[in-house]
Structure formats: structure tokens, C-alpha cells
Tab-separated table of C-alpha atoms in Angstrom:
chain	number	residue	atom	x	y	z
A	1	UNK	CA	275.170	333.285	-63.608
A	2	UNK	CA	278.042	332.018	-65.732
A	3	UNK	CA	278.470	330.712	-69.282
A	4	UNK	CA	277.271	327.218	-68.325
A	5	UNK	CA	274.010	328.618	-66.935
A	6	UNK	CA	273.540	330.742	-70.041
A	7	UNK	CA	273.986	327.727	-72.346
A	8	UNK	CA	271.393	325.768	-70.376
A	9	UNK	CA	268.944	328.693	-70.338
A	10	UNK	CA	269.314	329.243	-74.089
A	11	UNK	CA	268.219	325.642	-74.743
A	12	UNK	CA	265.370	325.781	-72.209
A	13	UNK	CA	264.084	329.094	-73.573
A	14	UNK	CA	263.502	327.368	-76.909
A	15	UNK	CA	261.687	324.423	-75.306
A	16	UNK	CA	261.233	324.087	-71.555
A	17	UNK	CA	260.485	320.383	-71.958
A	18	UNK	CA	263.913	319.593	-73.413
A	19	UNK	CA	265.296	316.532	-71.656
A	20	UNK	CA	268.487	316.904	-69.658
A	21	UNK	CA	270.180	314.384	-71.962
A	22	UNK	CA	269.291	316.531	-74.994
A	23	UNK	CA	270.585	319.670	-73.279
A	24	UNK	CA	273.793	317.771	-72.583
A	25	UNK	CA	274.167	316.789	-76.254
A	26	UNK	CA	273.522	320.345	-77.437
A	27	UNK	CA	275.848	322.017	-74.948
A	28	UNK	CA	278.484	319.387	-74.123
A	29	UNK	CA	277.712	319.799	-70.406
A	30	UNK	CA	277.369	316.615	-68.290
A	31	UNK	CA	273.836	315.566	-67.235
A	32	UNK	CA	274.571	315.870	-63.513
A	33	UNK	CA	275.899	319.412	-63.943
A	34	UNK	CA	272.806	320.401	-65.927
A	35	UNK	CA	270.490	318.922	-63.314
A	36	UNK	CA	272.280	320.736	-60.476
A	37	UNK	CA	272.398	324.024	-62.383
A	38	UNK	CA	268.693	323.890	-63.276
A	39	UNK	CA	267.854	323.242	-59.621
A	40	UNK	CA	269.915	326.287	-58.560
A	41	UNK	CA	268.379	328.462	-61.292
A	42	UNK	CA	264.913	327.486	-60.060
A	43	UNK	CA	265.855	328.046	-56.404
A	44	UNK	CA	267.230	331.527	-57.213
A	45	UNK	CA	264.138	332.414	-59.301
A	46	UNK	CA	266.105	332.832	-62.527
A	47	UNK	CA	263.669	330.215	-63.842
A	48	UNK	CA	260.359	331.340	-62.389
A	49	UNK	CA	258.088	328.690	-63.880
A	50	UNK	CA	257.466	326.207	-66.639
A	51	UNK	CA	254.199	326.674	-68.459
A	52	UNK	CA	252.019	325.594	-71.352
A	53	UNK	CA	251.259	328.216	-73.980
A	54	UNK	CA	247.771	327.828	-75.400
A	55	UNK	CA	246.647	328.973	-78.828
A	56	UNK	CA	243.807	331.407	-77.961
A	57	UNK	CA	241.807	330.804	-81.141
A	58	UNK	CA	241.926	327.013	-80.728
A	59	UNK	CA	240.301	327.315	-77.287
A	60	UNK	CA	237.695	329.867	-78.346
A	61	UNK	CA	239.342	333.048	-77.083
A	62	UNK	CA	238.990	335.221	-80.164
A	63	UNK	CA	239.373	338.785	-78.859
A	64	UNK	CA	242.457	340.394	-77.373
A	65	UNK	CA	242.368	343.912	-76.010
A	66	UNK	CA	245.054	346.207	-74.697
A	67	UNK	CA	243.608	348.674	-72.231
A	68	UNK	CA	245.343	351.768	-70.913
A	69	UNK	CA	244.102	353.010	-67.570
A	70	UNK	CA	244.380	356.288	-65.727
A	71	UNK	CA	244.042	355.967	-61.959
A	72	UNK	CA	243.256	358.325	-59.121
A	73	UNK	CA	246.633	359.078	-57.559
A	74	UNK	CA	245.642	358.117	-54.028
A	75	UNK	CA	244.054	354.822	-55.191
A	76	UNK	CA	246.723	353.780	-57.702
A	77	UNK	CA	248.162	351.028	-55.478
A	78	UNK	CA	244.679	349.581	-54.915
A	79	UNK	CA	244.123	349.357	-58.678
A	80	UNK	CA	247.550	347.686	-59.102
A	81	UNK	CA	246.513	345.043	-56.564
A	82	UNK	CA	243.036	344.405	-57.987
A	83	UNK	CA	243.722	344.179	-61.746
A	84	UNK	CA	245.991	341.092	-61.578
A	85	UNK	CA	243.216	339.231	-59.729
A	86	UNK	CA	240.979	339.265	-62.823
A	87	UNK	CA	241.081	335.910	-64.607
A	88	UNK	CA	240.887	337.346	-68.127
A	89	UNK	CA	243.745	339.783	-67.517
A	90	UNK	CA	247.040	338.153	-68.500
A	91	UNK	CA	249.425	341.091	-68.184
A	92	UNK	CA	249.520	344.222	-66.040
A	93	UNK	CA	252.178	346.926	-66.461
A	94	UNK	CA	252.778	350.179	-64.645
A	95	UNK	CA	253.653	352.677	-67.378
A	96	UNK	CA	254.810	356.260	-67.785
A	97	UNK	CA	252.980	359.012	-69.585
A	98	UNK	CA	249.390	360.208	-69.552
A	99	UNK	CA	248.107	356.791	-68.451
A	100	UNK	CA	249.297	354.781	-65.459
A	101	UNK	CA	248.613	351.112	-66.236
A	102	UNK	CA	248.474	348.923	-69.349
A	103	UNK	CA	246.673	345.574	-69.256
A	104	UNK	CA	246.098	342.751	-71.728
A	105	UNK	CA	242.634	341.204	-71.643
A	106	UNK	CA	241.385	338.047	-73.376
A	107	UNK	CA	237.738	337.319	-74.226
A	108	UNK	CA	235.701	334.868	-76.279
A	109	UNK	CA	233.951	337.644	-78.173
A	110	UNK	CA	233.227	341.380	-78.093
A	111	UNK	CA	230.183	340.908	-75.880
A	112	UNK	CA	232.289	339.130	-73.256
A	113	UNK	CA	234.984	341.811	-73.515
A	114	UNK	CA	232.351	344.505	-72.958
A	115	UNK	CA	231.096	342.612	-69.906
A	116	UNK	CA	234.633	342.278	-68.484
A	117	UNK	CA	235.322	345.980	-68.995
A	118	UNK	CA	232.033	347.230	-67.551
A	119	UNK	CA	231.389	344.695	-64.772
A	120	UNK	CA	234.917	343.947	-63.596
A	121	UNK	CA	237.459	346.558	-64.660
A	122	UNK	CA	235.433	349.784	-64.453
A	123	UNK	CA	234.069	348.767	-61.036
A	124	UNK	CA	237.547	348.786	-59.449
A	125	UNK	CA	237.723	351.736	-57.095
A	126	UNK	CA	240.348	354.189	-58.304
A	127	UNK	CA	240.014	353.762	-62.060
A	128	UNK	CA	239.516	357.232	-63.437
A	129	UNK	CA	239.575	356.649	-67.199
A	130	UNK	CA	240.400	353.859	-69.626
A	131	UNK	CA	240.826	353.367	-73.344
A	132	UNK	CA	240.427	350.045	-75.079
A	133	UNK	CA	242.416	348.938	-78.091
A	134	UNK	CA	241.130	345.840	-79.866
A	135	UNK	CA	243.871	343.729	-81.421
A	136	UNK	CA	242.968	343.104	-85.063
A	137	UNK	CA	245.797	340.676	-85.815
A	138	UNK	CA	248.574	339.192	-83.690
A	139	UNK	CA	251.706	339.595	-85.802
A	140	UNK	CA	254.044	338.327	-83.090
A	141	UNK	CA	253.059	337.122	-79.643
A	142	UNK	CA	255.727	334.911	-78.137
A	143	UNK	CA	257.268	334.340	-74.746
A	144	UNK	CA	260.635	335.916	-74.083
A	145	UNK	CA	263.394	334.147	-76.016
A	146	UNK	CA	266.707	335.905	-75.610
A	147	UNK	CA	270.045	334.380	-76.460
A	148	UNK	CA	272.208	334.965	-73.420
A	149	UNK	CA	275.829	335.791	-74.188
């Protein structure tokens, strides 16, 4: 990845729908170069996907929970495979410390969150213990936007 790629990625990280002509105006790079570079960045998985970011409250998803999970050592990999399959789980991280996994769960309300925890998460074989943290206020929740040098 060179300086040209970094300039293109900086513009796209602000708005993935930016037209190639606008990227060209902002960076001084010709349209054809931008098009070719974007294709290569996609092919090499530097750009993994383009997505729409929804406002949770506007679509009725009013509760966010961070859950830390302790797994049985011999079943840890099974838990890592099963958690990402749950529709309401948007992020799964393997972590260090007393707990093994951190997940982010979205729900319409506390009743739905309770149902997700008890009927879906706790039933995964290998989950030993979990602690739920209810998010009271999202102070910053944005996709990664890093200026590449």
C-alpha cells in the first residue's frame, strides 16, 4: 500500500459512497487510477466491505449490552464458532484476563435482551460464566476512521 492508496482510503473512510470523480478532485489522482486502485484494494481485502450503518434507536433497537464470557477451556473454540452465528450479536472478541470473550448484543428492550441471554447465549455448550453490562448512553460509536499517513 502506497501513498496513493492511503489518500483514496482516507476519502472512502469518511464516506464509502464518495464518487470516483469526487475522490479525484479531493486527491488530484486521475479517475482511472482511483478505479484500478479501489479494485486492487478490494481484491486484496484491504477494503473488506461497504455497508450501511443504521441508527439503532430509529429502528427500535433500544438496548445495547456488552457481555463478558468465561468459557470451559476444552470448549472455547466451540463457543467462538457459535457466538458469531447469533443475529443480535454484532461483535465478538477473544480477550485476555479473567474472561475469555467479549460480545456486543443489540435488543429492542430488556425483555428481549433477557430472552437472548437465557435462550441463546447461555445455552451454548462451553459457556461457564457471563456478566452483562447494559450500555446507558452511547457517547461514541463509530466505524473505524483512521487517517493513513
